[in-house]
Amino acid sequence: MKEIDINACTRPVQVDHRISLPYYYRIADNLLRQANIYREEKNIIDLYIILVRYSSLLCETIPSHRDYGTFKSREKSLFRKKLLDVISELETLKPVVQQKVDTHNKAVKHQRETSVSLSSSAYTSTVSTPQNYQAYVGNIHGSSTKQFGTSNQVVPLDQFQRLSINLPYPKEETLSRHSILGPNGLRGNWTGPVTNIRVQYPSNAGLTQNEVSGLLSESYKQEEFKTDSLPQHPPGKSNYDLESVLSLDDGRWSSSPTAILQELETANHLNIRQPSPPPVRAEVQQVSSSIPPERVADPRPGPALSDSGRYQDLHVPVKLMECFLRVAEANTSKNLETCGILGGYLKNRIFYVSTLIIPKQKATSDSCTATNEEEIFEVQDKNSLFTLGWIHTHPTQTCFLSSIDLHNHYSYQVMLPEAIAIVMAPTDTERKHGIFHLTDPSGMSVMHDCQETGFHPHEEPLDGNPIYEHCSHVFMNPNVKFELIDLRNL
């Protein structure tokens, strides 16, 4: 539990004239959508923070844009009316929020002080010396007695020995029954999983796509992710092994994963109900430092140092990255990058990636740009999706964000601070994927001030922090379902 700093959560967004004015108004609309969700969930503090961000965007950022004077007056008047309603609600919420924040911060401070006090007391009691040290440790010259505490009772040590000797030793049968190694213990041979028994995890209705309002239009190509509906590997060896990217198989199984799955589906199995596996925090590792400096701002992304409490958690479906690699396989074999957009919803202060959108795009061996942005926005609006980030491949390069990638991701993080950039690098020998974001305010400020294009180096942030880092707020969730929408052939 951490203290809440309203001012830190509501820093004004610096205007960037390279970002179009309609994009800023789209950010404003997304903030109102977040506010509506928090209002329905009675989350007063987050509601207040989002409304302050909205008012700052409308009052400070947007009017500073160079195109503001030529923008449609009708749009301005519409947002101005919304702004008046927001300011009125802020005035109503302010005293309630201030009281809640003060109460919360006092509780956090008290808890911290109590924790420090208990730690100090524990340390003091640990290093303190008993009054009768000689009696406490016994006679160092061979006495068979030991005194406990401050009591005068001296208990012979042989009494403890008799108590231990009189306890019956457990039978080997009893030990083997409770051993995780099975009835044969260390002498037995390890056997693989029994295929006629299946562990069935219950579905979690709170994490499915049903929570997302609206259905996809029939004019769009849509499908729920299924492995057999995606491009399959061509026979023979390809330029990379997809199974080695995300597979949990280490080569010790007697049958292939596909054969095991088929056997599970066809056999008469015993269903065992167990709780759903929990989300797992996304893996954080350092990446290779052997990256050409002209292609990247910081070849070594920083560890997840940003306080995770600053960002709301974001859950990514476990199968999404594997799905994307299969979709991108044709381009990858031609040494062309592929990109996708991550759409999702917000519930109980957690963002869930529920849609993978493959837009029309232009690609080279080291860059990929989505085209027809309005088509992407249309899909997102019809399905009430937030833009939660993007994903792209590095067909032959290592896992990192190039300078072009950093500039691309900058616009995503301007719209939503929690937005992420996933890099899939199937040929990287150190790590096959990474989940990154720009440091804030360090990396965001560098991207705001940089006017260069193409591959180029960046100045290090003045505070010494990296420009981008591994995400600390991302969790891989096996219970979240997602849809694949491929717009390339429409």
Coordinates of C-alpha atoms in Angstrom, one line a residue:
M1 CA 0.0 0.0 0.0
K2 CA 1.4 3.4 -1.0
E3 CA 0.5 7.0 -0.5
I4 CA -1.6 8.7 -3.2
D5 CA -0.1 11.8 -4.8
I6 CA -2.8 13.5 -6.8
N7 CA -0.4 16.0 -8.3
A8 CA 1.9 13.4 -9.6
C9 CA -1.0 11.5 -11.2
T10 CA -2.3 14.6 -13.0
R11 CA 0.8 16.1 -14.6
P12 CA -0.2 18.2 -17.7
V13 CA 0.5 16.7 -21.1
Q14 CA 3.0 18.7 -23.1
V15 CA 1.7 19.5 -26.5
D16 CA 3.5 17.9 -29.4
H17 CA 2.7 19.5 -32.8
R18 CA 3.7 16.3 -34.7
I19 CA 0.6 14.7 -33.1
S20 CA -2.6 15.7 -34.9
L21 CA -5.2 17.7 -33.1
P22 CA -7.9 15.1 -33.8
Y23 CA -5.7 12.6 -32.0
Y24 CA -5.6 14.8 -28.9
Y25 CA -9.4 15.0 -29.0
R26 CA -9.5 11.2 -29.3
I27 CA -7.4 11.0 -26.1
A28 CA -10.0 13.3 -24.5
D29 CA -12.8 10.9 -25.5
N30 CA -10.9 8.0 -24.1
L31 CA -10.5 9.8 -20.8
L32 CA -14.3 10.3 -20.6
R33 CA -14.8 6.6 -21.3
Q34 CA -12.5 5.7 -18.4
A35 CA -14.3 8.2 -16.2
N36 CA -17.7 6.6 -17.0
I37 CA -16.3 3.2 -16.0
Y38 CA -14.9 4.5 -12.7
R39 CA -18.2 6.3 -12.0
E40 CA -20.1 3.0 -12.5
E41 CA -17.7 1.2 -10.2
K42 CA -17.9 3.9 -7.6
N43 CA -14.1 4.4 -7.8
I44 CA -14.2 8.1 -6.7
I45 CA -10.4 8.7 -6.5
D46 CA -9.6 7.4 -10.0
L47 CA -12.6 9.2 -11.4
Y48 CA -11.3 12.4 -9.9
I49 CA -7.8 11.9 -11.4
I50 CA -9.1 11.1 -14.9
L51 CA -11.4 14.2 -14.8
V52 CA -8.5 16.4 -13.8
R53 CA -6.5 15.0 -16.7
Y54 CA -9.4 15.7 -19.1
S55 CA -9.7 19.3 -17.9
S56 CA -6.0 19.8 -18.2
L57 CA -6.0 18.4 -21.7
L58 CA -8.9 20.7 -22.8
C59 CA -7.7 23.8 -21.0
E60 CA -3.9 23.6 -21.4
T61 CA -2.6 21.1 -24.0
I62 CA -5.1 21.4 -26.9
P63 CA -5.3 25.2 -27.0
S64 CA -1.5 25.3 -27.3
H65 CA -1.6 23.2 -30.5
R66 CA -0.6 25.1 -33.6
D67 CA -3.7 23.9 -35.5
Y68 CA -6.1 24.9 -32.7
G69 CA -7.1 28.2 -34.4
T70 CA -8.1 26.5 -37.6
F71 CA -10.0 23.6 -36.1
K72 CA -13.7 23.2 -36.6
S73 CA -15.7 25.5 -34.3
R74 CA -18.5 23.0 -33.9
E75 CA -16.1 20.4 -32.4
K76 CA -14.7 23.0 -30.1
S77 CA -18.1 24.0 -28.8
L78 CA -19.0 20.3 -28.2
F79 CA -15.9 19.7 -26.1
R80 CA -16.3 23.0 -24.3
K81 CA -19.7 21.9 -23.1
K82 CA -18.3 18.6 -21.9
L83 CA -15.5 20.5 -20.1
L84 CA -18.1 22.6 -18.2
D85 CA -19.8 19.5 -17.0
V86 CA -16.5 18.0 -15.9
I87 CA -15.4 21.1 -14.0
S88 CA -18.8 21.1 -12.2
E89 CA -18.3 17.4 -11.2
L90 CA -14.8 18.1 -10.0
E91 CA -16.0 20.8 -7.7
T92 CA -18.4 18.3 -6.2
L93 CA -15.9 15.5 -5.9
K94 CA -13.0 17.5 -4.5
P95 CA -13.8 17.6 -0.8
V96 CA -14.8 13.9 -0.8
V97 CA -11.6 12.8 -2.6
Q98 CA -9.4 15.0 -0.4
Q99 CA -10.9 13.3 2.7
K100 CA -10.4 9.8 1.3
V101 CA -6.8 10.6 0.2
D102 CA -5.9 12.0 3.6
T103 CA -7.3 9.0 5.4
H104 CA -5.5 6.6 3.1
N105 CA -2.2 8.4 3.3
K106 CA -2.4 8.6 7.1
A107 CA -3.1 4.8 7.3
V108 CA -0.1 4.2 5.0
K109 CA 2.2 6.4 7.1
H110 CA 1.0 4.7 10.3
Q111 CA 1.6 1.3 8.8
R112 CA 5.1 2.3 7.7
E113 CA 6.0 3.7 11.1
T114 CA 4.6 0.6 12.9
S115 CA 6.6 -1.6 10.6
V116 CA 9.8 0.3 11.3
S117 CA 9.1 0.2 15.0
L118 CA 8.5 -3.6 15.0
S119 CA 11.7 -4.1 13.0
S120 CA 13.7 -2.1 15.4
S121 CA 12.3 -4.0 18.4
A122 CA 13.0 -7.3 16.8
Y123 CA 16.6 -6.3 16.1
T124 CA 17.0 -5.1 19.7
S125 CA 15.6 -8.4 21.2
T126 CA 17.9 -10.4 18.9
V127 CA 21.1 -8.7 19.9
S128 CA 20.3 -8.3 23.6
T129 CA 22.3 -10.4 26.1
P130 CA 20.5 -12.6 28.8
Q131 CA 21.1 -11.6 32.4
N132 CA 22.5 -14.9 33.4
Y133 CA 24.5 -15.8 30.3
Q134 CA 26.3 -18.6 32.0
A135 CA 23.1 -20.3 33.0
Y136 CA 21.5 -19.7 29.6
V137 CA 24.2 -21.4 27.6
G138 CA 25.0 -24.0 30.2
N139 CA 28.4 -24.8 31.7
I140 CA 30.9 -24.7 28.9
H141 CA 33.0 -27.1 30.8
G142 CA 30.6 -30.0 30.3
S143 CA 27.5 -29.3 32.4
S144 CA 24.5 -31.4 31.2
T145 CA 21.9 -28.8 32.2
K146 CA 20.3 -25.8 30.4
Q147 CA 18.2 -23.0 31.8
F148 CA 15.4 -21.4 29.8
G149 CA 14.3 -17.8 30.1
T150 CA 14.4 -16.3 33.5
S151 CA 13.0 -19.4 35.3
N152 CA 15.1 -21.1 37.9
Q153 CA 14.1 -24.5 36.7
V154 CA 17.0 -26.4 35.3
V155 CA 16.0 -29.2 32.8
P156 CA 18.5 -32.0 32.3
L157 CA 19.4 -32.5 28.6
D158 CA 19.1 -36.3 28.9
Q159 CA 15.3 -35.8 29.5
F160 CA 15.0 -34.3 26.0
Q161 CA 17.0 -37.2 24.6
R162 CA 14.7 -39.7 26.3
L163 CA 11.6 -37.9 24.8
S164 CA 13.1 -38.1 21.3
I165 CA 14.1 -41.7 21.6
N166 CA 10.7 -42.9 22.8
L167 CA 9.0 -41.5 19.6
P168 CA 8.4 -44.3 17.1
Y169 CA 10.1 -43.9 13.7
P170 CA 7.5 -43.7 10.9
K171 CA 7.2 -46.7 8.6
E172 CA 8.7 -46.5 5.1
E173 CA 5.2 -47.1 3.7
T174 CA 3.9 -44.0 5.5
L175 CA 6.8 -41.9 4.2
S176 CA 6.4 -43.1 0.6
R177 CA 2.7 -42.3 0.7
H178 CA 3.3 -38.7 1.5
S179 CA 6.4 -38.3 -0.7
I180 CA 6.2 -36.0 -3.8
L181 CA 8.5 -38.5 -5.5
G182 CA 5.9 -41.3 -5.4
P183 CA 5.9 -44.7 -3.6
N184 CA 9.3 -45.7 -5.0
G185 CA 11.0 -42.5 -3.7
L186 CA 14.4 -41.7 -5.2
R187 CA 14.8 -45.3 -6.4
G188 CA 11.9 -45.0 -8.8
N189 CA 11.9 -43.9 -12.4
W190 CA 10.2 -40.7 -13.3
T191 CA 7.2 -41.1 -15.6
G192 CA 5.5 -38.5 -17.8
P193 CA 2.0 -37.2 -17.3
V194 CA -0.9 -39.7 -17.5
T195 CA -2.9 -38.8 -20.6
N196 CA -6.2 -40.3 -19.5
I197 CA -6.5 -37.7 -16.7
R198 CA -7.1 -34.1 -17.5
V199 CA -7.1 -31.1 -15.1
Q200 CA -9.9 -28.9 -16.2
Y201 CA -9.8 -25.2 -15.1
P202 CA -13.1 -23.5 -14.8
S203 CA -13.7 -20.5 -17.0
N204 CA -13.8 -17.1 -15.4
A205 CA -16.7 -15.1 -16.8
G206 CA -15.3 -11.9 -15.4
L207 CA -12.3 -12.1 -17.7
T208 CA -14.0 -13.0 -21.0
Q209 CA -14.7 -11.0 -24.1
N210 CA -18.4 -10.9 -23.1
E211 CA -17.6 -8.0 -20.9
V212 CA -16.7 -5.9 -23.9
S213 CA -19.8 -4.1 -25.1
G214 CA -20.9 -4.5 -28.7
L215 CA -20.1 -7.1 -31.4
L216 CA -17.8 -6.8 -34.3
S217 CA -19.4 -5.6 -37.6
E218 CA -20.0 -8.3 -40.2
S219 CA -18.0 -6.3 -42.6
Y220 CA -14.8 -7.1 -40.7
K221 CA -13.0 -10.4 -40.8
Q222 CA -13.1 -11.7 -37.2
E223 CA -12.4 -15.0 -35.5
E224 CA -11.7 -16.2 -32.0
F225 CA -8.1 -17.5 -31.8
K226 CA -7.8 -21.2 -32.7
T227 CA -4.4 -22.8 -33.4
D228 CA -5.7 -24.8 -36.3
S229 CA -7.2 -21.7 -38.0
L230 CA -3.8 -20.0 -38.3
P231 CA -1.0 -20.6 -40.9
Q232 CA 0.8 -23.8 -40.1
H233 CA 4.5 -24.5 -40.4
P234 CA 5.6 -25.7 -43.8
P235 CA 7.2 -29.1 -44.0
G236 CA 10.9 -29.3 -43.3
K237 CA 13.0 -26.8 -41.4
S238 CA 12.1 -23.1 -41.6
N239 CA 14.4 -20.2 -40.9
Y240 CA 13.4 -20.3 -37.2
D241 CA 11.6 -22.7 -34.9
L242 CA 8.3 -21.2 -33.7
E243 CA 7.9 -23.9 -31.0
S244 CA 11.1 -22.8 -29.4
V245 CA 9.8 -19.3 -28.9
L246 CA 7.0 -19.9 -26.5
S247 CA 6.7 -23.7 -26.0
L248 CA 7.1 -25.2 -22.6
D249 CA 8.3 -28.5 -24.0
D250 CA 12.0 -29.0 -23.2
G251 CA 12.4 -32.1 -25.4
R252 CA 11.9 -34.7 -22.6
W253 CA 8.4 -35.7 -23.5
S254 CA 7.9 -39.1 -25.2
S255 CA 5.2 -37.6 -27.5
S256 CA 4.9 -34.3 -29.2
P257 CA 2.7 -31.6 -27.7
T258 CA 0.2 -32.0 -30.6
A259 CA 0.0 -35.8 -30.1
I260 CA -0.6 -35.3 -26.4
L261 CA -3.4 -32.8 -27.0
Q262 CA -5.1 -35.1 -29.5
E263 CA -4.9 -38.0 -27.1
L264 CA -6.4 -35.8 -24.3
E265 CA -9.4 -34.9 -26.5
T266 CA -10.1 -38.5 -27.7
A267 CA -9.5 -40.4 -24.5
N268 CA -12.0 -41.1 -21.8
H269 CA -10.5 -38.8 -19.2
L270 CA -11.2 -38.1 -15.6
N271 CA -12.1 -34.4 -15.0
I272 CA -10.5 -32.9 -12.0
R273 CA -11.8 -29.4 -11.0
Q274 CA -9.1 -27.0 -9.7
P275 CA -9.0 -23.3 -9.2
S276 CA -8.1 -21.2 -12.3
P277 CA -4.3 -20.6 -12.6
P278 CA -3.5 -17.0 -11.5
P279 CA -2.0 -14.4 -13.8
V280 CA 1.8 -14.3 -13.8
R281 CA 3.9 -11.2 -13.9
A282 CA 5.5 -10.8 -17.3
E283 CA 9.1 -12.1 -17.4
V284 CA 11.8 -9.4 -17.0
Q285 CA 15.3 -10.1 -18.3
Q286 CA 18.2 -8.1 -19.7
V287 CA 18.7 -8.2 -23.4
S288 CA 21.7 -8.4 -25.6
S289 CA 24.0 -5.4 -25.6
S290 CA 25.4 -6.2 -29.1
I291 CA 23.1 -3.9 -31.0
P292 CA 24.3 -1.3 -33.5
P293 CA 24.2 2.1 -31.6
E294 CA 22.7 3.8 -34.7
R295 CA 19.6 1.7 -34.5
V296 CA 18.6 2.2 -30.9
A297 CA 18.6 4.9 -28.3
D298 CA 19.5 2.7 -25.4
P299 CA 20.6 -0.8 -26.3
R300 CA 20.1 -2.0 -22.7
P301 CA 16.5 -1.3 -21.6
G302 CA 16.3 -0.6 -17.9
P303 CA 14.9 -3.0 -15.4
A304 CA 11.3 -2.5 -14.2
L305 CA 12.2 0.4 -11.9
S306 CA 9.0 2.4 -12.3
D307 CA 6.8 2.1 -9.3
S308 CA 4.1 -0.4 -10.4
G309 CA 1.6 1.5 -8.3
R310 CA 1.8 4.4 -10.8
Y311 CA 0.2 2.3 -13.5
Q312 CA -2.9 0.2 -13.5
D313 CA -2.2 -3.5 -14.2
L314 CA -2.5 -4.7 -17.7
H315 CA -3.3 -8.4 -18.5
V316 CA -2.1 -10.1 -21.7
P317 CA -3.6 -13.4 -22.9
V318 CA -0.9 -16.1 -22.7
K319 CA -1.7 -17.4 -26.3
L320 CA -1.6 -13.9 -27.9
M321 CA 2.1 -13.8 -28.8
E322 CA 2.1 -17.3 -30.3
C323 CA -1.0 -16.3 -32.4
F324 CA 0.7 -13.2 -33.6
L325 CA 3.9 -15.1 -34.6
R326 CA 1.8 -17.5 -36.7
V327 CA 0.0 -14.6 -38.4
A328 CA 3.4 -12.9 -39.1
E329 CA 5.1 -16.1 -40.3
A330 CA 4.8 -15.4 -44.0
N331 CA 6.4 -12.0 -43.6
T332 CA 9.0 -13.3 -41.2
S333 CA 10.2 -15.9 -43.7
K334 CA 10.7 -13.0 -46.2
N335 CA 12.6 -10.9 -43.5
L336 CA 9.8 -8.4 -43.3
E337 CA 8.4 -7.0 -40.0
T338 CA 4.8 -7.3 -39.0
C339 CA 2.8 -5.2 -36.6
G340 CA -0.5 -5.4 -34.7
I341 CA -2.6 -3.2 -32.5
L342 CA -3.6 -4.3 -29.0
G343 CA -7.2 -3.4 -28.1
G344 CA -9.0 -4.1 -24.8
Y345 CA -11.3 -3.1 -22.0
L346 CA -11.0 -1.8 -18.4
K347 CA -12.6 -3.5 -15.4
N348 CA -11.9 -3.0 -11.7
R349 CA -8.8 -1.0 -12.4
I350 CA -7.3 -3.6 -14.7
F351 CA -6.8 -3.4 -18.4
Y352 CA -7.4 -6.6 -20.4
V353 CA -6.1 -7.1 -23.9
S354 CA -9.1 -8.7 -25.7
T355 CA -8.4 -8.0 -29.4
L356 CA -5.5 -8.3 -31.7
I357 CA -5.9 -6.1 -34.8
I358 CA -3.7 -6.7 -37.8
P359 CA -3.9 -3.4 -39.8
K360 CA -3.0 -2.7 -43.4
Q361 CA 0.7 -1.9 -43.2
K362 CA 4.0 -1.2 -45.0
A363 CA 7.0 -3.2 -43.9
T364 CA 10.7 -3.5 -44.4
S365 CA 13.3 -5.7 -42.8
D366 CA 13.7 -3.3 -39.8
S367 CA 10.5 -1.2 -39.7
C368 CA 6.7 -1.5 -40.0
T369 CA 4.1 1.2 -40.3
A370 CA 0.3 0.8 -40.0
T371 CA -1.7 2.6 -42.6
N372 CA -5.4 3.6 -42.9
E373 CA -5.6 4.7 -39.3
E374 CA -9.3 5.6 -39.6
E375 CA -10.1 2.0 -40.3
I376 CA -8.4 0.9 -37.1
F377 CA -10.2 3.6 -35.1
E378 CA -13.5 2.5 -36.6
V379 CA -13.0 -1.1 -35.3
Q380 CA -12.0 0.2 -31.9
D381 CA -15.0 2.5 -31.6
K382 CA -17.6 -0.1 -32.7
N383 CA -16.3 -2.4 -30.0
S384 CA -15.6 0.1 -27.3
L385 CA -11.9 -0.9 -27.2
F386 CA -9.1 1.1 -25.6
T387 CA -5.8 1.2 -27.4
L388 CA -3.5 -0.7 -25.0
G389 CA -0.3 -0.8 -27.2
W390 CA 1.1 -2.6 -30.1
I391 CA 3.1 -5.7 -31.0
H392 CA 5.7 -6.2 -33.8
T393 CA 8.3 -8.6 -35.0
H394 CA 12.1 -8.4 -35.4
P395 CA 12.6 -11.2 -38.0
T396 CA 16.4 -11.3 -37.8
Q397 CA 17.3 -8.8 -35.1
T398 CA 17.5 -9.1 -31.3
C399 CA 14.8 -8.1 -28.8
F400 CA 14.9 -4.3 -28.3
L401 CA 13.2 -1.1 -29.2
S402 CA 14.9 0.8 -32.1
S403 CA 14.8 4.6 -32.3
I404 CA 12.0 4.3 -34.8
D405 CA 10.1 1.9 -32.4
L406 CA 10.5 4.4 -29.6
H407 CA 9.0 7.2 -31.6
N408 CA 6.1 5.0 -32.7
H409 CA 5.4 3.9 -29.1
Y410 CA 5.6 7.5 -27.9
S411 CA 2.1 8.3 -29.4
Y412 CA 0.6 5.2 -27.8
Q413 CA 1.8 6.2 -24.4
V414 CA 0.7 9.8 -24.8
M415 CA -2.9 8.4 -25.3
L416 CA -2.6 5.9 -22.4
P417 CA 0.2 5.8 -19.9
E418 CA -0.2 2.0 -19.4
A419 CA 0.3 1.3 -23.1
I420 CA 2.9 -1.3 -23.9
A421 CA 5.2 -2.3 -26.8
I422 CA 5.7 -6.1 -27.3
V423 CA 8.7 -7.2 -29.5
M424 CA 8.8 -10.7 -30.9
A425 CA 12.4 -11.7 -31.9
P426 CA 12.3 -15.4 -32.9
T427 CA 16.0 -15.6 -33.9
D428 CA 17.3 -13.9 -30.7
T429 CA 19.3 -16.6 -28.8
E430 CA 19.0 -14.8 -25.4
R431 CA 15.3 -14.0 -25.3
K432 CA 12.4 -14.4 -27.8
H433 CA 10.2 -11.6 -26.7
G434 CA 10.1 -8.4 -24.5
I435 CA 7.4 -6.1 -23.1
F436 CA 8.6 -2.5 -22.8
H437 CA 7.4 1.1 -22.3
L438 CA 9.0 4.5 -22.1
T439 CA 10.1 5.8 -18.7
D440 CA 8.0 8.6 -17.5
P441 CA 8.9 11.4 -17.4
S442 CA 12.5 10.7 -18.5
G443 CA 12.0 8.8 -21.8
M444 CA 8.7 10.6 -22.6
S445 CA 10.5 13.9 -22.4
V446 CA 13.4 12.7 -24.7
M447 CA 10.9 11.6 -27.3
H448 CA 8.9 14.8 -27.1
D449 CA 12.0 16.9 -27.6
C450 CA 13.6 14.8 -30.4
Q451 CA 12.7 16.0 -33.9
E452 CA 14.8 13.5 -35.9
T453 CA 13.5 10.7 -38.0
G454 CA 14.8 7.3 -39.1
F455 CA 17.5 5.4 -37.1
H456 CA 19.4 7.8 -34.9
P457 CA 20.9 7.9 -31.4
H458 CA 19.3 9.8 -28.5
E459 CA 20.7 11.8 -25.7
E460 CA 20.5 10.1 -22.3
P461 CA 17.9 11.6 -19.9
L462 CA 19.4 14.2 -17.6
D463 CA 18.3 12.2 -14.5
G464 CA 20.3 9.2 -15.5
N465 CA 17.3 6.9 -16.1
P466 CA 17.0 4.8 -19.2
I467 CA 14.8 5.9 -22.1
Y468 CA 12.7 2.8 -21.9
E469 CA 12.4 -0.2 -19.6
H470 CA 10.8 -3.5 -19.0
C471 CA 7.2 -3.2 -17.8
S472 CA 6.4 -3.9 -14.1
H473 CA 2.6 -3.7 -14.5
V474 CA 2.0 -6.4 -17.1
F475 CA 0.7 -9.9 -16.3
M476 CA 0.4 -13.0 -18.5
N477 CA -3.2 -14.3 -17.9
P478 CA -4.3 -17.7 -19.2
N479 CA -7.9 -16.9 -18.5
V480 CA -8.3 -14.0 -20.9
K481 CA -9.8 -14.7 -24.3
F482 CA -9.1 -12.6 -27.3
E483 CA -10.2 -12.2 -30.9
L484 CA -8.1 -11.8 -34.0
I485 CA -9.2 -9.1 -36.6
D486 CA -7.1 -9.1 -39.8
L487 CA -7.8 -5.9 -41.8
R488 CA -5.1 -6.5 -44.5
N489 CA -7.4 -8.3 -47.0
L490 CA -10.4 -6.0 -46.6

